[in-house]
Short mmCIF file of C-alpha atoms and ligand atoms in Angstrom, two decimals:
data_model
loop_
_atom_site.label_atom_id
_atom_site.label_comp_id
_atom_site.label_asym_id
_atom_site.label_seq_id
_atom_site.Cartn_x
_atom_site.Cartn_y
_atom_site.Cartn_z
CA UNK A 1 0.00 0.00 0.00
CA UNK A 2 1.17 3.41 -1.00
CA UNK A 3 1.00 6.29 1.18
CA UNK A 4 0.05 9.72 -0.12
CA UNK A 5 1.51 12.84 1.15
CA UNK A 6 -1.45 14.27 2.41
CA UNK A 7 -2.45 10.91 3.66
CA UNK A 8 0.80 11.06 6.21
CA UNK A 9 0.56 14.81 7.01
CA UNK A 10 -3.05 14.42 8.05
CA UNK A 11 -1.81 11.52 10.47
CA UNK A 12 1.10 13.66 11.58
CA UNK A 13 -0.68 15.47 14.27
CA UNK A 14 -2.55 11.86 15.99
CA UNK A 15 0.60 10.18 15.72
CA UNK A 16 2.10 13.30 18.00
CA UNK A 17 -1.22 13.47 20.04
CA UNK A 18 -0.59 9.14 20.89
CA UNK A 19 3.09 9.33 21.88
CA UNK A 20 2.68 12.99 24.19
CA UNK A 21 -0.52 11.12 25.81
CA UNK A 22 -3.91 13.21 25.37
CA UNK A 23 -2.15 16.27 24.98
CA UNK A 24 -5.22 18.35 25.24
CA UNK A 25 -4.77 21.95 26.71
CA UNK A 26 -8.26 22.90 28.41
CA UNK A 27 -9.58 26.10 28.36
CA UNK A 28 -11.69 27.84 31.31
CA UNK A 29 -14.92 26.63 30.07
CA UNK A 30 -14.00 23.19 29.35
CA UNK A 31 -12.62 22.87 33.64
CA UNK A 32 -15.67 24.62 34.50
CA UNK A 33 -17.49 21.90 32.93
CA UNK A 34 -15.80 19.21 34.33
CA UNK A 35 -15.83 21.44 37.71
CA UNK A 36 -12.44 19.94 38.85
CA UNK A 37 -9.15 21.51 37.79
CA UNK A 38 -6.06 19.81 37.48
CA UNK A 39 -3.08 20.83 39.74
CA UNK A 40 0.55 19.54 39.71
CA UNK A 41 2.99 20.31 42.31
CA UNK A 42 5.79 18.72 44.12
CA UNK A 43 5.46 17.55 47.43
CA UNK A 44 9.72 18.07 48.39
CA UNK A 45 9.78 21.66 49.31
CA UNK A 46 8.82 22.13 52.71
CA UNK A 47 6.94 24.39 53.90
CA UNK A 48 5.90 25.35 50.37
CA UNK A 49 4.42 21.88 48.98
CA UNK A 50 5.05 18.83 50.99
CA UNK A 51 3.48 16.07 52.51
CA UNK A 52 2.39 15.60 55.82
CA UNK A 53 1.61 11.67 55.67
CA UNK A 54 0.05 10.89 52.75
CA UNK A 55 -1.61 13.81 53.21
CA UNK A 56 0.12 16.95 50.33
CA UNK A 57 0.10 20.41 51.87
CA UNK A 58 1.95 23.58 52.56
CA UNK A 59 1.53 26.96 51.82
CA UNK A 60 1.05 27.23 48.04
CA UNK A 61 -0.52 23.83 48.31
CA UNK A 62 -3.04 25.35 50.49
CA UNK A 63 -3.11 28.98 48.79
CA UNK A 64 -3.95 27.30 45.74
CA UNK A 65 -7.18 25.06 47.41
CA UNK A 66 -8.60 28.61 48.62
CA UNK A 67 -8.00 29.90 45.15
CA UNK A 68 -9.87 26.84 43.29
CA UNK A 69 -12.27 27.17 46.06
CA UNK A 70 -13.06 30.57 45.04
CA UNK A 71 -13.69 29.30 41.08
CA UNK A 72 -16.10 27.23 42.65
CA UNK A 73 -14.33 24.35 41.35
CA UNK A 74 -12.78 21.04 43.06
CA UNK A 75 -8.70 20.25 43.21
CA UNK A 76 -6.87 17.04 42.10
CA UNK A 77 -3.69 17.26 42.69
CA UNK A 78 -0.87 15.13 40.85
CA UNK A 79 2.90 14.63 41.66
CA UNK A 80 5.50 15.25 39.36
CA UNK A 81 9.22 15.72 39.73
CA UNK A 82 10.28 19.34 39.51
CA UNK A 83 12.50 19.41 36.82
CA UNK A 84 9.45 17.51 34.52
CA UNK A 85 7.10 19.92 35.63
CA UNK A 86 7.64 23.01 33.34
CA UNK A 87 7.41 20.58 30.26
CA UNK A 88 4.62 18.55 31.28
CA UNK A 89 2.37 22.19 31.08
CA UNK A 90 4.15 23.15 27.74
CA UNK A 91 2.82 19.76 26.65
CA UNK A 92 -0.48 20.40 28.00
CA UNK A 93 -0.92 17.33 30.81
CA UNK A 94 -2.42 19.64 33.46
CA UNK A 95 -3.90 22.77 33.98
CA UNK A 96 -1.62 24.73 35.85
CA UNK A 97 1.97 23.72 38.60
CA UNK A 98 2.17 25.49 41.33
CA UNK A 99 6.18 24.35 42.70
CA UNK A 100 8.00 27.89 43.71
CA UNK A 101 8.52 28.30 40.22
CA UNK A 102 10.51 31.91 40.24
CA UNK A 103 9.99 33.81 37.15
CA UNK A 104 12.97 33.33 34.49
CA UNK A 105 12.90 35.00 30.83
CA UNK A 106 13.93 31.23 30.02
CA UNK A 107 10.51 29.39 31.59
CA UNK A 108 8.68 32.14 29.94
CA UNK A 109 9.20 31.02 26.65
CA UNK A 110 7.79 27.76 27.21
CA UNK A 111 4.91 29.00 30.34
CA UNK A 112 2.70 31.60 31.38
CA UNK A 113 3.36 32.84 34.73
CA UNK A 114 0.57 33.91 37.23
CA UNK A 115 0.35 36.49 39.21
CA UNK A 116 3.06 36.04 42.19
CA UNK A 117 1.78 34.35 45.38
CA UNK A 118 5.07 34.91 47.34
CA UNK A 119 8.43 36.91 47.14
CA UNK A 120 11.52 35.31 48.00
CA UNK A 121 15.25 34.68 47.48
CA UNK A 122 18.18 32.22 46.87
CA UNK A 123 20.30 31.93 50.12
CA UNK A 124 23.40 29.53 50.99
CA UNK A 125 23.21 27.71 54.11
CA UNK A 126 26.29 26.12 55.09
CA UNK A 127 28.19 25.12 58.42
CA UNK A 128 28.49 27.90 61.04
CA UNK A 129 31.94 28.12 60.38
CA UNK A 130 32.14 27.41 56.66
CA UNK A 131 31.26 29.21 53.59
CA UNK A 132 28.56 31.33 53.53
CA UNK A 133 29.15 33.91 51.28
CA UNK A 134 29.53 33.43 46.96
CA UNK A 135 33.20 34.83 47.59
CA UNK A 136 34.26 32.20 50.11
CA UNK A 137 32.71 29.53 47.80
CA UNK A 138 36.02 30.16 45.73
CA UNK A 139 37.47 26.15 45.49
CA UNK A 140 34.22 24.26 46.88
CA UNK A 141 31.55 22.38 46.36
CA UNK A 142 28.44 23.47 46.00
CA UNK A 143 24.91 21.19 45.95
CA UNK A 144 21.47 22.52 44.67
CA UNK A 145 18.57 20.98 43.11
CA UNK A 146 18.19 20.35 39.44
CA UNK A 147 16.41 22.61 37.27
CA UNK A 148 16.11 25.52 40.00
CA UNK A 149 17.47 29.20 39.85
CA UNK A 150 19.70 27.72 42.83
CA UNK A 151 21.56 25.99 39.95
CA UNK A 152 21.87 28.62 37.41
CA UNK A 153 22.94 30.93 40.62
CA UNK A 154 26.05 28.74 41.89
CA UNK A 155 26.61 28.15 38.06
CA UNK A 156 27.70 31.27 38.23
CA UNK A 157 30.18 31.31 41.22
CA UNK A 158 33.85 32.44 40.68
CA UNK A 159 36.44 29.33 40.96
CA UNK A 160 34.19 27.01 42.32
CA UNK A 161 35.43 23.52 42.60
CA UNK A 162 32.17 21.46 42.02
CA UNK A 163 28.36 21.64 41.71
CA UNK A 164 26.21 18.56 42.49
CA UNK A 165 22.56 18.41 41.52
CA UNK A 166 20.01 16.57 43.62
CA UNK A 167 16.72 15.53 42.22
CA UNK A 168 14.89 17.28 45.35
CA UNK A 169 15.78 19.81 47.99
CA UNK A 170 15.82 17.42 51.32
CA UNK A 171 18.28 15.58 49.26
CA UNK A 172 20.82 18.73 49.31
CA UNK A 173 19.92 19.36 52.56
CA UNK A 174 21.34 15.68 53.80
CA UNK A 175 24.72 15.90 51.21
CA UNK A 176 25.35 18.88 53.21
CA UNK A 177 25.07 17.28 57.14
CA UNK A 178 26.80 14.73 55.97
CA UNK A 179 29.45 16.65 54.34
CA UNK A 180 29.43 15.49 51.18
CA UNK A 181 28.87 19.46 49.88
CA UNK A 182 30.59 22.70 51.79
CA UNK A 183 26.75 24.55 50.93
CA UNK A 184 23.51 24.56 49.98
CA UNK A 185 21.57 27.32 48.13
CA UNK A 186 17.87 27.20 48.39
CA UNK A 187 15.24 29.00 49.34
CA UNK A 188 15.23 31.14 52.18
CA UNK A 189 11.82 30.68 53.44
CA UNK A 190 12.61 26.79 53.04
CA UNK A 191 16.19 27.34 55.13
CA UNK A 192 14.43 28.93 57.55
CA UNK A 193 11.36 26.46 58.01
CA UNK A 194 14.59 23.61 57.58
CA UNK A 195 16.86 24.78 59.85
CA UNK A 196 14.01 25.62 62.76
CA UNK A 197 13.26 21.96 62.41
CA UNK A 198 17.06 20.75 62.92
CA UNK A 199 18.15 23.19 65.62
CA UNK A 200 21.15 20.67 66.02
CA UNK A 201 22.73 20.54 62.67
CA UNK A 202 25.20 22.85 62.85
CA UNK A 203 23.97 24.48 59.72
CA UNK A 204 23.26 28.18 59.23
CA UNK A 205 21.85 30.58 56.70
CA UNK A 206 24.35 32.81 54.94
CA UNK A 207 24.20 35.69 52.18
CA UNK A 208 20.87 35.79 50.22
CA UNK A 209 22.30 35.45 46.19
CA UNK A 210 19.54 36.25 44.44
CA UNK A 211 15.38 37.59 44.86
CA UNK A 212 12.71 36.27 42.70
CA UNK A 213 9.31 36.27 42.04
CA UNK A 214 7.06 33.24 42.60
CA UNK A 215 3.92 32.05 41.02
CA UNK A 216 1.78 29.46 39.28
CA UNK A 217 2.45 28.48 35.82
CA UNK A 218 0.06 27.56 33.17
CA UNK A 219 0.13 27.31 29.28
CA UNK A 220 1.06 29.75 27.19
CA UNK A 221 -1.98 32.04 26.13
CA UNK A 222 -4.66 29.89 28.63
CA UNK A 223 -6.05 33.82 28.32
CA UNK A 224 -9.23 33.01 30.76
CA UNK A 225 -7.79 30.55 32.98
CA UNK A 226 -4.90 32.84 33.70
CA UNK A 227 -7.40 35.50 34.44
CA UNK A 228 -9.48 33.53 36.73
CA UNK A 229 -6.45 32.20 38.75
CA UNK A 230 -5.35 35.91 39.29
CA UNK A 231 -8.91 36.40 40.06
CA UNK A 232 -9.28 34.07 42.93
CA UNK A 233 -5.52 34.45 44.28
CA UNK A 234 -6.52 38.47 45.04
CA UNK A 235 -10.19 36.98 46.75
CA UNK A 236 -7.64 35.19 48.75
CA UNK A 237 -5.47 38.22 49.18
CA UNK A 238 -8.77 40.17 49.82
CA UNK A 239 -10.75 37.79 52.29
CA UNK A 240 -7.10 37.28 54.41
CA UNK A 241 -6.85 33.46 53.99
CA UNK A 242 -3.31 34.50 52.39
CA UNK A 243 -2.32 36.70 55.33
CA UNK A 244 -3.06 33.88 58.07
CA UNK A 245 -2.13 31.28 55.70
CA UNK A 246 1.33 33.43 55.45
CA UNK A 247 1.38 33.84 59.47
CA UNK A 248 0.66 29.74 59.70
CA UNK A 249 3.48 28.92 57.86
CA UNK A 250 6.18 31.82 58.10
CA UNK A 251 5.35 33.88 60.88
CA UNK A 252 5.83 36.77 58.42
CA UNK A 253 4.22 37.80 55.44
CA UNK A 254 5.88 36.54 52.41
CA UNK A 255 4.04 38.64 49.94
CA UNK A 256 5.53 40.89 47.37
CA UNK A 257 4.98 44.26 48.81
N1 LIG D 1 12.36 28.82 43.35
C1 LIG D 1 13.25 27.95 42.66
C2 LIG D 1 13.11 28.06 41.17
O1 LIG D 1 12.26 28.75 40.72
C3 LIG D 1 13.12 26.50 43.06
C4 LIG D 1 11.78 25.91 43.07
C5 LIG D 1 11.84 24.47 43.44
N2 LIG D 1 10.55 23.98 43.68
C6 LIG D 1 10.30 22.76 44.15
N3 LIG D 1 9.07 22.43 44.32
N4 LIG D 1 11.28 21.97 44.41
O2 LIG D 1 13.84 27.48 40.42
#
């Protein structure tokens, strides 16, 4: 049997749709439909999105319930590996990540970015007498997750001997007690939370590297969805969920003021 060109180019796009999975991007009115909305996050970056059991929480886990809550729509959240995540909504699996995802020029080629739902930075955390600045990094080694600014940041540092990538942030955190890295550079929020939990491991927080920007990502050009998500998230802002969610978790607010 002989194939005609337009035969194979009108197959083209099914065979792409079978081997992505059903790549099917859904618009506002199609979730509404359904009434459930499709959430990915983590579940390794404490106190952001972690679990608790089997139970997932933490505070953009439970910023982004109130704002679904306010669509008048249900949550199902799924659990994908950080550095998959930004591809798996360029490829349409799910409606929108919500994973600390700081804003880069380089995820916004691929993403849309919502409005942020917390201001942060990049901060080393290292032994109490060992290297806590980018300077004294000069001839270490340096662990971070994959695929996080807190790579592309100690990319950056002058001399430095070695960077290891972990596939999640508690992993970093336990290269470093056991001192298989001189530092860490993570969050700061997440240092904090980390280091409040393990008074006893020696570690500190040193000089904040970097600030960014944190939000939600979602397709590119999900026009309506975007708008209701920034919708709901300043409801939340509005009603004060966010403020005592901010107080529950940080005892400060974490906004960006
Ligand atoms: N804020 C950092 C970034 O944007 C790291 C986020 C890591 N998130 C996570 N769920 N592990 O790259």
């Amino acid at each position: 049997m002989r194939f005609t060109a337009k035969f194979v180019a009108a197959l083209l796009p099914l065979a792409f749709a079978m081997t992505t999975g059903t790549a099917q991007a859904r618009d506002w009115n199609t979730i509404k439909a359904a009434g459930t909305v499709i959430a990915v996050t983590e579940g390794s970056f404490f106190p952001f999105n972690y679990f608790e059991g089997s139970k997932l929480t933490g505070f953009e886990v439970e910023v982004a319930e109130a704002v679904v809550k306010k669509l008048g729509l249900n949550i199902e959240w799924r659990v994908v590996p950080f550095d998959a995540q930004v591809a798996s909504i360029r490829q349409d699996r799910f409606d929108f990540a919500i994973a600390s995802h700081g804003y880069t020029e380089e995820r916004a080629k691929s993403v849309d970015f919502t409005n942020p739902h917390y201001c942060t930075g990049g901060q080393i955390a290292a032994p109490k007498d060992g290297a806590l600045t980018m300077a004294a990094l000069n001839g270490r080694t340096v662990g971070a997750q994959l695929a996080t600014s807190y790579y592309e940041s100690a990319k950056k540092i002058p001399g430095l001997k070695e960077l290891k990538t972990y596939k999640a942030d508690p992993e970093v955190f336990s290269a470093l007690k056991a001192k298989k890295i001189d530092a860490w550079i993570s969050d700061k929020w997440l240092i904090k939370a980390t280091l409040d939990k393990n008074p006893d491991a020696g570690i500190v927080a040193g000089e904040q590297v970097f600030v960014e920007r944190v939000s939600a990502i979602m397709r590119k050009n999900n026009k309506e969805l975007m708008e209701q998500f920034n919708r709901g998230l300043a409801e939340v802002v509005k009603d004060g969920t966010y403020a005592s969610l901010s107080q529950k978790y940080f005892k400060t607010d974490v906004s960006c003021r």
